[in-house]
Tab-separated table of C-alpha atoms (C1' of nucleotides) in Angstrom:
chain	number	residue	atom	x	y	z
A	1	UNK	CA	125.657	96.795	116.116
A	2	UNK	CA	126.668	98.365	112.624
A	3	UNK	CA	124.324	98.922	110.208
A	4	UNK	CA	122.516	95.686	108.051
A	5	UNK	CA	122.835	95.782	104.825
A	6	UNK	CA	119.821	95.258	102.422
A	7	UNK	CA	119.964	91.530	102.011
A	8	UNK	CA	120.347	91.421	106.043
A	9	UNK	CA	117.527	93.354	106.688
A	10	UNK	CA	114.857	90.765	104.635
A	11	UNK	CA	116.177	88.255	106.766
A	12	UNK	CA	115.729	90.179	110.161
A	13	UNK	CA	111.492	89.540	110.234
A	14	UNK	CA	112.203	85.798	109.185
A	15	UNK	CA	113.914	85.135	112.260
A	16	UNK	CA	111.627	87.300	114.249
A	17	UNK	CA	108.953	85.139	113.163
A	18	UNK	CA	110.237	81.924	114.121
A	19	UNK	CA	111.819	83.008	117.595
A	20	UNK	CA	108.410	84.545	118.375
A	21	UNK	CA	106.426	81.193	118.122
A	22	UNK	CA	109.581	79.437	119.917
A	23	UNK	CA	108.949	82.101	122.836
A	24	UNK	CA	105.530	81.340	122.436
A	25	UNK	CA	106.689	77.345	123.664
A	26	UNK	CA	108.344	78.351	126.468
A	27	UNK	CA	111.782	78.069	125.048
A	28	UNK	CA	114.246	80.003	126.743
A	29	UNK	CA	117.677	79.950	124.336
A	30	UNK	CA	118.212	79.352	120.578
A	31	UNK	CA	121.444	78.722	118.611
A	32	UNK	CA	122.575	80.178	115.854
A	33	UNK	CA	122.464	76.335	113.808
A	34	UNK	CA	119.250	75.221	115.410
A	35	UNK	CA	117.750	78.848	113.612
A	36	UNK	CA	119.301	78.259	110.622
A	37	UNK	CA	118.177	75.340	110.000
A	38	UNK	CA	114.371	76.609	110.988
A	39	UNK	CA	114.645	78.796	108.057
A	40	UNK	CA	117.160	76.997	105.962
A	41	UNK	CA	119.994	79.327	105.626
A	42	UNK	CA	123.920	79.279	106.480
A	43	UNK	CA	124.730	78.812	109.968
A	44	UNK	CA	127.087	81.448	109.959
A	45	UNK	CA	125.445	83.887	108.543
A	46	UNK	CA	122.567	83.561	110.831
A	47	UNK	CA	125.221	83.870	113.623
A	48	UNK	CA	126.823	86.530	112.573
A	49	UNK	CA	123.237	88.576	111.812
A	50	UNK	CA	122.445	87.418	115.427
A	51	UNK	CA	125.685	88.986	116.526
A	52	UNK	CA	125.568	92.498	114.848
A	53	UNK	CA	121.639	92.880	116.909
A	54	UNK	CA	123.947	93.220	119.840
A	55	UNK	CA	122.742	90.559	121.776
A	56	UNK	CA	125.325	88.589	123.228
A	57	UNK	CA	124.903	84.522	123.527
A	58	UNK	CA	126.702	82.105	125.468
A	59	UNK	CA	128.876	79.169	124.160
A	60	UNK	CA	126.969	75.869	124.915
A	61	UNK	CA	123.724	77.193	125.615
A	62	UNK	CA	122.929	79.660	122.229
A	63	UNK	CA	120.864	83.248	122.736
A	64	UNK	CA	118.150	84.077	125.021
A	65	UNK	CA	115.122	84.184	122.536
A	66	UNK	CA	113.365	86.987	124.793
A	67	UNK	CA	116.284	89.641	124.343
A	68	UNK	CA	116.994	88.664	120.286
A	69	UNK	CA	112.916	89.136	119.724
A	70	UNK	CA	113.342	92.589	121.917
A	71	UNK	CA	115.835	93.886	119.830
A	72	UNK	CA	114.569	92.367	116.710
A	73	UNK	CA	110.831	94.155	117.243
A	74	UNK	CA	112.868	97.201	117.654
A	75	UNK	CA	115.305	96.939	114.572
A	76	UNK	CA	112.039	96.238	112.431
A	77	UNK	CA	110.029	98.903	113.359
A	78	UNK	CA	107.706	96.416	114.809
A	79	UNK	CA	108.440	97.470	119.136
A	80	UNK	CA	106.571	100.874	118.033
A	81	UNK	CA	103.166	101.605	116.400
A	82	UNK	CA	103.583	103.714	113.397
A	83	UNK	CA	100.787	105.387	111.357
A	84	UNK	CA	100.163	105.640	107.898
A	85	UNK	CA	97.749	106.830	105.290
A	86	UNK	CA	96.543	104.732	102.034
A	87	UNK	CA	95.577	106.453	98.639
A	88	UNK	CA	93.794	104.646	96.164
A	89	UNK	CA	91.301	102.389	97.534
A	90	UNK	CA	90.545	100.416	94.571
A	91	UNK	CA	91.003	96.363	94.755
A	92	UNK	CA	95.053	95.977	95.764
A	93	UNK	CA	94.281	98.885	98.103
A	94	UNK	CA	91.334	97.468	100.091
A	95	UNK	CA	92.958	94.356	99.879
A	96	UNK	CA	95.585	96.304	102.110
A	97	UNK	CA	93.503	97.917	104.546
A	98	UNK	CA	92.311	93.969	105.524
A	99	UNK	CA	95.364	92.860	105.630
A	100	UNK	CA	95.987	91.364	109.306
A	101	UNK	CA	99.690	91.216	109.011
A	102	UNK	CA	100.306	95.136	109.113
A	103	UNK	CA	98.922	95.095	112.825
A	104	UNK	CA	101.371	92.725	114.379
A	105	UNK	CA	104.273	94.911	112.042
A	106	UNK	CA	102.869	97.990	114.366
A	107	UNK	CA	101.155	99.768	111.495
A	108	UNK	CA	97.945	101.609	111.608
A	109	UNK	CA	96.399	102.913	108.968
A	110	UNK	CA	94.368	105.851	110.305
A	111	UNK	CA	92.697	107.133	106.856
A	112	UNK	CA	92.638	106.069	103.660
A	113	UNK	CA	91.748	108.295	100.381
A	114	UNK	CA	89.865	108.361	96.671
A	115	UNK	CA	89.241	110.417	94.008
A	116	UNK	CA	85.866	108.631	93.561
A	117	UNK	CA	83.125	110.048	94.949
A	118	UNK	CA	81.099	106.998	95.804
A	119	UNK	CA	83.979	105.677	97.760
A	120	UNK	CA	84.452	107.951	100.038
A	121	UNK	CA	82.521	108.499	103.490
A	122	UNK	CA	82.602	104.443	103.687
A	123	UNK	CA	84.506	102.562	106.621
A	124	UNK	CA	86.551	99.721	105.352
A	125	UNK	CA	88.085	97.116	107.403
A	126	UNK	CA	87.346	100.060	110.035
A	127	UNK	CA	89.475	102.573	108.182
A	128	UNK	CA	87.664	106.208	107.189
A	129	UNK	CA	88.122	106.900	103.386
A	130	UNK	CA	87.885	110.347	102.933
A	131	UNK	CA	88.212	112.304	99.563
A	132	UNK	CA	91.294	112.458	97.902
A	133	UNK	CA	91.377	116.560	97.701
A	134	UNK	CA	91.915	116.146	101.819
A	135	UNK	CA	94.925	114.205	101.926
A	136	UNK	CA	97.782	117.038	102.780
A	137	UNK	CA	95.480	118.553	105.019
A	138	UNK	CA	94.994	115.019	106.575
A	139	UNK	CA	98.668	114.155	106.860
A	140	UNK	CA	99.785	117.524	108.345
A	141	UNK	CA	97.102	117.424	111.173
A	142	UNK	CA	97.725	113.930	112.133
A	143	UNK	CA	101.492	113.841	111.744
A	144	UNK	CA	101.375	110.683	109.842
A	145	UNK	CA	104.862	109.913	108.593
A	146	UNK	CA	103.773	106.792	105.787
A	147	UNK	CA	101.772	107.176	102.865
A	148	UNK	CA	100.636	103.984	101.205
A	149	UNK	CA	99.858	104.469	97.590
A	150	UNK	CA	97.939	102.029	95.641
A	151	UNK	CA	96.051	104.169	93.060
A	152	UNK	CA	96.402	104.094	89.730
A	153	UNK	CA	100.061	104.843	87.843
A	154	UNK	CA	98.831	107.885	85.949
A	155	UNK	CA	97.567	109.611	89.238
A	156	UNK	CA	101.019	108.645	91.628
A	157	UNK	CA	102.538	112.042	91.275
A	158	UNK	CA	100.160	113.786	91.584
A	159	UNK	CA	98.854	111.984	95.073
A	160	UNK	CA	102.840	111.385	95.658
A	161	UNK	CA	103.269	115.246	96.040
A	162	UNK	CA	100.012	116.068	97.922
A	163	UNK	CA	101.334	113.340	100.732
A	164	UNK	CA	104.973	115.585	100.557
A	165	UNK	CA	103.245	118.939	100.576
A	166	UNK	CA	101.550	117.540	103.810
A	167	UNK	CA	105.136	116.531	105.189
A	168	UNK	CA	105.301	113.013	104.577
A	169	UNK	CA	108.477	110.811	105.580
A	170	UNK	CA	108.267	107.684	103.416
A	171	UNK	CA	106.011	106.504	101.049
A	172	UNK	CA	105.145	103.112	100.307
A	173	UNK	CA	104.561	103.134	96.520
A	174	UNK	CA	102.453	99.967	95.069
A	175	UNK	CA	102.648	101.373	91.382
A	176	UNK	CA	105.155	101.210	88.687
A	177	UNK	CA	105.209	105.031	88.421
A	178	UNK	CA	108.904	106.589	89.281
A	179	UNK	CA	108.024	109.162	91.863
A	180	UNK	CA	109.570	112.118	91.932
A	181	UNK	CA	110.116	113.507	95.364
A	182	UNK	CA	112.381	115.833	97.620
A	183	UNK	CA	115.353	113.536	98.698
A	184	UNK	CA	114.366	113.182	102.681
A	185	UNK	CA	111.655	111.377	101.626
A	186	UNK	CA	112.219	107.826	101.550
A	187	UNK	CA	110.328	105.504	98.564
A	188	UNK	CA	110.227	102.340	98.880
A	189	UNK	CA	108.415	100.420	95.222
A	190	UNK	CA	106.834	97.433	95.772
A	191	UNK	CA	106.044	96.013	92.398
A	192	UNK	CA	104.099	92.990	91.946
A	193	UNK	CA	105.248	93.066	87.590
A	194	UNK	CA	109.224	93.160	88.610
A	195	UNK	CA	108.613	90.389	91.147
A	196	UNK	CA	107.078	88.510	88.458
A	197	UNK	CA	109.218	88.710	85.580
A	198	UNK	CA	112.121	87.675	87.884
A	199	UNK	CA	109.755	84.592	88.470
A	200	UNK	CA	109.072	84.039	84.866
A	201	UNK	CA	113.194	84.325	84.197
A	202	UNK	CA	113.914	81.497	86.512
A	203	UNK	CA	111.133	79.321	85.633
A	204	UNK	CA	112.499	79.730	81.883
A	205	UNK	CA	116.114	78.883	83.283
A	206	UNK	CA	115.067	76.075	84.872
A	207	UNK	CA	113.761	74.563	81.397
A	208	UNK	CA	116.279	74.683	79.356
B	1	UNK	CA	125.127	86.727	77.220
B	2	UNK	CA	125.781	85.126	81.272
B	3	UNK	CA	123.442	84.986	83.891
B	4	UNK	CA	122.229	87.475	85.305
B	5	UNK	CA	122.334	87.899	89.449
B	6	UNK	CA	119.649	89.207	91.248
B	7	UNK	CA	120.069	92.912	91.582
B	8	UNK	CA	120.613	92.935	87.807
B	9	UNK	CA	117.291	90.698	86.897
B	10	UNK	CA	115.457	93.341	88.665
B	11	UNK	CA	116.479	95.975	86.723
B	12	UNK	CA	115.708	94.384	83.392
B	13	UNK	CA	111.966	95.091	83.756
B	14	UNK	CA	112.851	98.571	84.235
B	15	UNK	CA	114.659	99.007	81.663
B	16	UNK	CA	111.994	97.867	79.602
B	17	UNK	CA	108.992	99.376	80.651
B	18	UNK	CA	110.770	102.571	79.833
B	19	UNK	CA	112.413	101.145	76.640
B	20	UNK	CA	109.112	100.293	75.114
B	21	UNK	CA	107.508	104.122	76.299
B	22	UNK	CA	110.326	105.323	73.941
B	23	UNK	CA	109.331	102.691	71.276
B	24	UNK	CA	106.441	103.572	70.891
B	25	UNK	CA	107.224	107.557	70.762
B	26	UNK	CA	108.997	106.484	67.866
B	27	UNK	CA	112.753	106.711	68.842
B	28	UNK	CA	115.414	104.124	67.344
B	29	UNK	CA	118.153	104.042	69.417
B	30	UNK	CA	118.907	105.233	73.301
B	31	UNK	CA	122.287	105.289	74.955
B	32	UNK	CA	122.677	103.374	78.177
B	33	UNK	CA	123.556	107.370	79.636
B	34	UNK	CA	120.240	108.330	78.665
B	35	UNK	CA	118.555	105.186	79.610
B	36	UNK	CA	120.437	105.271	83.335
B	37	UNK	CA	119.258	109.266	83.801
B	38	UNK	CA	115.141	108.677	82.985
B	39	UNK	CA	115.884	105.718	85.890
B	40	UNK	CA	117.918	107.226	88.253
B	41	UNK	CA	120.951	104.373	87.819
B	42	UNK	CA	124.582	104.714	87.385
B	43	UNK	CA	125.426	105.234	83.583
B	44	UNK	CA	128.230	102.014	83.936
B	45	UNK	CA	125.624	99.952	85.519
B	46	UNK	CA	123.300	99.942	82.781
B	47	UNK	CA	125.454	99.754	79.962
B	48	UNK	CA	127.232	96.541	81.329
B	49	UNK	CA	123.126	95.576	82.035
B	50	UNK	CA	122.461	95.844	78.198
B	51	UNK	CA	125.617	94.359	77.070
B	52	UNK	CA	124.996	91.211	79.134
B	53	UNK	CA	121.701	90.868	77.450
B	54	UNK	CA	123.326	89.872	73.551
B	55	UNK	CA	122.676	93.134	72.018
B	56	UNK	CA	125.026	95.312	69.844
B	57	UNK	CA	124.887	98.545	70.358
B	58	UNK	CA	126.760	101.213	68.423
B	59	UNK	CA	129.413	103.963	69.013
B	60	UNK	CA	127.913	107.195	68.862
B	61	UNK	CA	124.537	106.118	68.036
B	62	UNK	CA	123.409	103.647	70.909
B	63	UNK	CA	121.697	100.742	71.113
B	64	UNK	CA	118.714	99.761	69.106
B	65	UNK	CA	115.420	99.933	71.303
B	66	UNK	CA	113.514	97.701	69.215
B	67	UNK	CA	116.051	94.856	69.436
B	68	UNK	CA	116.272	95.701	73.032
B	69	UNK	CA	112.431	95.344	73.823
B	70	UNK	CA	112.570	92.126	72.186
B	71	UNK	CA	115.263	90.700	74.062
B	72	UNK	CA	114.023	91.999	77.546
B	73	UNK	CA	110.844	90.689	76.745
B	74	UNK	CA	112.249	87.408	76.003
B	75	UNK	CA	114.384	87.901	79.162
B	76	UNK	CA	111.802	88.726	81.910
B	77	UNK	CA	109.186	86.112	80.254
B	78	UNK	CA	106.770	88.214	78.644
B	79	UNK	CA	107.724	87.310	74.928
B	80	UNK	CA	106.025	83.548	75.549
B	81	UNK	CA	102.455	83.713	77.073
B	82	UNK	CA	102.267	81.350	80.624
B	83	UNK	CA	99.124	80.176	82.312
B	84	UNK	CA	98.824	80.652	86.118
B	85	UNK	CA	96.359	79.342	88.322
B	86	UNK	CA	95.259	81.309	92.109
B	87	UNK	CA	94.218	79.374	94.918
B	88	UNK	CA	92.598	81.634	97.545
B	89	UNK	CA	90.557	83.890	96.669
B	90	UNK	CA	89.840	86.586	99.357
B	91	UNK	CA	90.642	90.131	99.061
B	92	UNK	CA	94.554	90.186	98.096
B	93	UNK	CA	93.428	86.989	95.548
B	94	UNK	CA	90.207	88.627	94.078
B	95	UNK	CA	92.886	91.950	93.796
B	96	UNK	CA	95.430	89.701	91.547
B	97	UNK	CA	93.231	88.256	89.950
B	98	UNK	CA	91.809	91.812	88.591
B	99	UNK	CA	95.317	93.150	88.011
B	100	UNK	CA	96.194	94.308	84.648
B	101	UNK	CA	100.114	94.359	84.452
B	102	UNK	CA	100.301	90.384	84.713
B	103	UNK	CA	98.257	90.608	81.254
B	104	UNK	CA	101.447	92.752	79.909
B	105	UNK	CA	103.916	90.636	81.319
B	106	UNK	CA	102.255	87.574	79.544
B	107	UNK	CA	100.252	86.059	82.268
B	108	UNK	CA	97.277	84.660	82.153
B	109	UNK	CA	95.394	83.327	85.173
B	110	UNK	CA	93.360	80.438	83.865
B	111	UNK	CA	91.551	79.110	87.002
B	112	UNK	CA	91.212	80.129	91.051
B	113	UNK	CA	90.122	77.715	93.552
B	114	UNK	CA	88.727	78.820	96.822
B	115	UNK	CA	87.881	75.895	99.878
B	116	UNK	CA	84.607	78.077	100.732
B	117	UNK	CA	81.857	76.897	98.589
B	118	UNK	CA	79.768	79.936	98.182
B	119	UNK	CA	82.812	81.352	96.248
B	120	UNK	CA	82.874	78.586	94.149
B	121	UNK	CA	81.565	78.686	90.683
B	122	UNK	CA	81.905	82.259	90.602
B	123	UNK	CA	83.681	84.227	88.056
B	124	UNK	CA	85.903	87.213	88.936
B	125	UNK	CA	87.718	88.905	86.439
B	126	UNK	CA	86.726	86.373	83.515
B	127	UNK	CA	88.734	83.782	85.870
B	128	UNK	CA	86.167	81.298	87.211
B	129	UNK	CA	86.859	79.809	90.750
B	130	UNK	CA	86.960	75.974	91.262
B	131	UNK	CA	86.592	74.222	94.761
B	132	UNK	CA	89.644	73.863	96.628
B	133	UNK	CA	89.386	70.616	95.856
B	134	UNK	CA	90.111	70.191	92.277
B	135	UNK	CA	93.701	72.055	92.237
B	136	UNK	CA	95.486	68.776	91.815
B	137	UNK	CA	93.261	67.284	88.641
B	138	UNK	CA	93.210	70.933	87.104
B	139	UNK	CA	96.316	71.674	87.248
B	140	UNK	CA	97.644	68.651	85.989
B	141	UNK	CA	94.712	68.362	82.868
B	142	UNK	CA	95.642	72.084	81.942
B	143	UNK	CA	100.264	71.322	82.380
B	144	UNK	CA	99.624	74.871	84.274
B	145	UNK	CA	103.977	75.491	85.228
B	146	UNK	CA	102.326	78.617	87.840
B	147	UNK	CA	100.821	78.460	91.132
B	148	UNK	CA	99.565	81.438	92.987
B	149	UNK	CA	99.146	81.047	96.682
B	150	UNK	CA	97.128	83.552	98.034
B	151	UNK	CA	95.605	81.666	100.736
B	152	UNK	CA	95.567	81.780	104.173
B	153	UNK	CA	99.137	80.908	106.367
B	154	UNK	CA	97.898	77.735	108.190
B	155	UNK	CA	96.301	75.855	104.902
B	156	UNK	CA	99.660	77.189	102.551
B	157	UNK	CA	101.658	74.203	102.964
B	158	UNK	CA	98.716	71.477	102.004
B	159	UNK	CA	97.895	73.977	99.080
B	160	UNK	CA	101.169	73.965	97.829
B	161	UNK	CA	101.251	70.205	98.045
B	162	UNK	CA	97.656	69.495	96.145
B	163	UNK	CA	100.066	72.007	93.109
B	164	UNK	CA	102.486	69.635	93.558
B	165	UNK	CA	101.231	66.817	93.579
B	166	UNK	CA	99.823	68.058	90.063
B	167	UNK	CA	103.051	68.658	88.518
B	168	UNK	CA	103.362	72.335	89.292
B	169	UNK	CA	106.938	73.589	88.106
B	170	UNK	CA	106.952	77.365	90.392
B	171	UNK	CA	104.704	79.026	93.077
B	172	UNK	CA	104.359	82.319	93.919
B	173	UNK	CA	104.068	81.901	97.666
B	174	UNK	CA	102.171	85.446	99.227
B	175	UNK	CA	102.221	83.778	102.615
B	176	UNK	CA	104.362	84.218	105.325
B	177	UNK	CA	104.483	80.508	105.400
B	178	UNK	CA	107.485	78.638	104.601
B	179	UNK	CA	106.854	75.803	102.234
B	180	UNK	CA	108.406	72.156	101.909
B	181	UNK	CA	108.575	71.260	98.256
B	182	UNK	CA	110.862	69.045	96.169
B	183	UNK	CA	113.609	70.653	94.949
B	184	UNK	CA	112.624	71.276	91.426
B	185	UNK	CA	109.940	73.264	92.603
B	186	UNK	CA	110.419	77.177	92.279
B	187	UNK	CA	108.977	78.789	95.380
B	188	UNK	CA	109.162	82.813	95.034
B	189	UNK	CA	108.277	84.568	98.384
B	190	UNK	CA	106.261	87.594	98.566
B	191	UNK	CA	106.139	88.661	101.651
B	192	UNK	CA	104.646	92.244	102.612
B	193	UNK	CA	105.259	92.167	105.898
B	194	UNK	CA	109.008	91.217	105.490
B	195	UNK	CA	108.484	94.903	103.009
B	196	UNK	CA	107.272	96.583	105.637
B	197	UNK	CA	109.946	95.730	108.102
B	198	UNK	CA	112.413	96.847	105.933
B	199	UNK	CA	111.070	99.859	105.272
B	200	UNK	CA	110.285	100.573	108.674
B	201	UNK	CA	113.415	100.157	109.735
B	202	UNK	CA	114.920	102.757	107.027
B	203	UNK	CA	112.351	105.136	108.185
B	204	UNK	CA	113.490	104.504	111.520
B	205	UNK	CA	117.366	104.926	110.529
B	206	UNK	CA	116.570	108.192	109.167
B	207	UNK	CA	114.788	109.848	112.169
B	208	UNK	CA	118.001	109.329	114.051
C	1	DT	C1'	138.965	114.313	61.876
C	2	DA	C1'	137.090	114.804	66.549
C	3	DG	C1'	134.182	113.313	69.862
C	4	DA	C1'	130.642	110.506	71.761
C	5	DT	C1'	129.573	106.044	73.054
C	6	DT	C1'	130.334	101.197	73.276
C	7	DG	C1'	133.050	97.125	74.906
C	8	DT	C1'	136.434	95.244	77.979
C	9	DT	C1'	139.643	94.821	81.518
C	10	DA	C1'	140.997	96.180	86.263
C	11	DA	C1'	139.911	98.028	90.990
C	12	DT	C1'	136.788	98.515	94.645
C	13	DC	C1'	133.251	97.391	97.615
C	14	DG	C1'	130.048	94.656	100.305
C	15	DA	C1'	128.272	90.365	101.522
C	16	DT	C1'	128.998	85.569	102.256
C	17	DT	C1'	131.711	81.730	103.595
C	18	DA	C1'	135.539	79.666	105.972
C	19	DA	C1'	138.830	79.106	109.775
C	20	DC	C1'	139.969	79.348	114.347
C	21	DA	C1'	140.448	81.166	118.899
C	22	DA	C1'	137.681	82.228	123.166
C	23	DT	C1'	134.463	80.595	126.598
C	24	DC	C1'	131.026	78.530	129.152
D	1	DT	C1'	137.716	68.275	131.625
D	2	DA	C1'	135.680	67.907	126.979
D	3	DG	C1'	132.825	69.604	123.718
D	4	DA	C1'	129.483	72.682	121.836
D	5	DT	C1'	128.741	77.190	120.520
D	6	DT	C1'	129.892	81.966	120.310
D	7	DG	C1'	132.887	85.830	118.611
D	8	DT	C1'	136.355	87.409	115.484
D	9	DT	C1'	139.554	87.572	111.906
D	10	DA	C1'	140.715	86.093	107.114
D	11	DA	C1'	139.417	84.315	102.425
D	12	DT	C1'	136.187	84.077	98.825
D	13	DC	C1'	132.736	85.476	95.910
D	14	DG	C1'	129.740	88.479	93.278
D	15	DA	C1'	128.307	92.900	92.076
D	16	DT	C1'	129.426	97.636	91.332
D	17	DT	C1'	132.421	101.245	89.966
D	18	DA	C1'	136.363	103.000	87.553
D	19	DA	C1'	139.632	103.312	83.700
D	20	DC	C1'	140.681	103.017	79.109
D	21	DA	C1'	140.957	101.175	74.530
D	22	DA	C1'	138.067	100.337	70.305
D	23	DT	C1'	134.933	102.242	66.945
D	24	DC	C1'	131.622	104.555	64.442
DNA sequence: TAGATTGTTAATCGATTAACAATC
DNA sequence: TAGATTGTTAATCGATTAACAATC
C-alpha cells in the first residue's frame, strides 16, 4: 500500500466512478482488463494501481468491487465529510457553491465570504456568506481545515493569510496569484489559463 | 526546440505570466536562477525549460525577456487569436463565459448554446446564447476548432457529438463524462472533482 | 582576467510497460 | 486439468537533477 504518486492519484476517482455505478448493477467482481478498458487505459497499470489499494483479487474471478470502492472512498478523501470555507463569491465562486459534485466528494462548504457589502447576509445554494473581515474568526471557531479561494488575484494574499492566521490546513486556490504561506499548509492551484494554454499547444501541434 | 512533455507545458505559462510582469517593469534580460526563485522551481529545471523553447540566452547576462514572451506566447497559443464556442450555460458556463484570463490567453468565445429556451437569445458577457440546437450548423458556418462543454453529465456525450459532427478539432470537456470521439478529436478533461480527490487525499496524508 | 551564467552531456529517479511465475 | 487473472520482478521510458565545459 505505498504511497501513489501524482499521476496515480488522478486516476484513483476515475475508477471510483466507474466501480461505483458497476456496484450500483449488482456486480460483485471486476478485473483489472475489464476496468481498463472502461476507462481506456493500460491493463497493467490499472492492475498494478488496483494492487498498491491493498485489496487483494483472485486469479479467474478479478476484485470484489465492494472492498476496491471501500478503500478507494477512503484513499480519496471521499469515506469522510470534510469542511471547507469559500472566499470570493463572485461568478466562478457561486458557480462552486452549486456545484453538486463536491457533495458526493464529502465536502461541505459551511460559509462562504466577500468583501462586498451587498453580498453578504445572502444564502446561496444554502451556504451563509458572511463578510470577508470574519473569515479567521470563522475558520478558528469551526475548525475548518479547507479554504476555497476564488476572489480576485490582487486580493489572494491577503484572504490567503487571514484563512492561515485562522489555522487553515490546505487551501484550494482558483487564482493565478502565487500564495505565499507557512510550509504545513498545503496549496493546491487550480488554474483554468494553464489548463488552457496546454489545450491551445496541442491543438496547434496537431495542425501542423 | 523538441516537444515538450506534460509537466514541462505546464510550466511554460508560468514562466510567462511572470516574464511579461518583468516586461513590462522594463527589465531586458532575466536568468533562468532568477526566473526559478520568483516561482519556487529548481534553477536546472527552468533553464533546460527555456533552452527547449529556441531561445539564446547569454553568459552572464541571461536571456532576453522580450524574445522570451514572444516565444511562450507563441508556445501556449496566445500569440494567434482562437474562437471558442460554450454549450451549457448554467452557473460554471455563465462563470467562463465572464472570465477575463481566456481574453489574455487569446480566446474568444464567439457563441453559447443552452437546450432551455428561456436562456436562449440572451446575451451574457457580450456572448449571445443559441438553442442547443444549432451547435452543429454554427459551428461548422463559423470553422470554430474549440468546444466548451459545460453541460450537464448525462447530455455530454450527444453534445460533444452535435461539435463533431460540425467539424470541431478540440473540446474542453468540464464533465465527469467520458466522451467517444474520433480520434482526431482533442478531448481535454477538466475535472474538479478528480481535483478535489487529489487534494483531499494530500490533506489526508499529512494529518497522519 | 575572473566569475557568472548558459549549454550540453551524464546520472538519477519515478512511472510505465513488459515478462513471467503463482494461483484459483 | 486448463486457462484466466493476479502478483511480482525486470526492462524501458521520460523527466528531473547533477556535473562540467563553453562563453561572454
Amino acid at each position: 500500500m505505498a504511497a501513489f504518486g501524482t499521476k496515480a492519484l488522478h486516476r484513483l476517482p476515475l475508477y471510483l466512478r466507474v466501480l461505483r455505478e458497476w456496484e450500483r448493477e449488482g456486480r460483485g467482481h471486476a478485473s483489472g482488463a475489464v476496468l481498463a478498458a472502461a476507462l481506456g487505459l493500460d491493463p497493467i497499470l490499472v492492475r498494478k494501481d488496483l494492487a498498491r489499494t491493498g485489496v487483494r483479487g483472485t486469479p479467474r474471478v478479478g476484485f470484489p468491487i465492494a472492498e476496491l470502492v471501500a478503500e478507494l472512498e477512503r484513499l480519496t478523501g471521499a469515506a469522510s465529510e470534510q469542511t471547507a470555507v469559500l472566499a470570493g463569491v463572485g461568478r466562478l465562486g457561486s458557480a462552486l457553491l452549486g456545484y453538486p459534485g463536491f457533495r458526493k466528494q464529502g465536502l461541505r462548504i459551511v460559509a462562504a465570504f466577500d468583501a462586498a457589502p451587498e453580498r453578504c447576509n445572502l444564502v446561496l445554494s444554502g451556504t451563509p456568506v458572511f463578510p470577508a473581515g470574519a473569515i479567521t474568526e470563522m475558520v478558528m471557531r469551526l475548525g475548518v481545515p479547507l479554504g476555497i479561494l476564488t476572489v480576485p488575484a490582487e486580493r489572494a494574499q491577503r484572504v490567503a493569510e487571514q484563512m492561515v492566521a485562522g489555522g487553515i490546513r490546505a487551501i484550494w486556490n482558483f487564482t493565478p496569484a502565487r500564495l505565499e504561506v507557512p510550509d504545513e499548509v498545503l496549496v493546491q492551484r487550480e488554474d483554468l489559463a494553464v489548463s488552457l494554454a496546454v489545450l491551445l499547444h496541442r491543438l496547434q501541434e496537431r495542425s501542423v
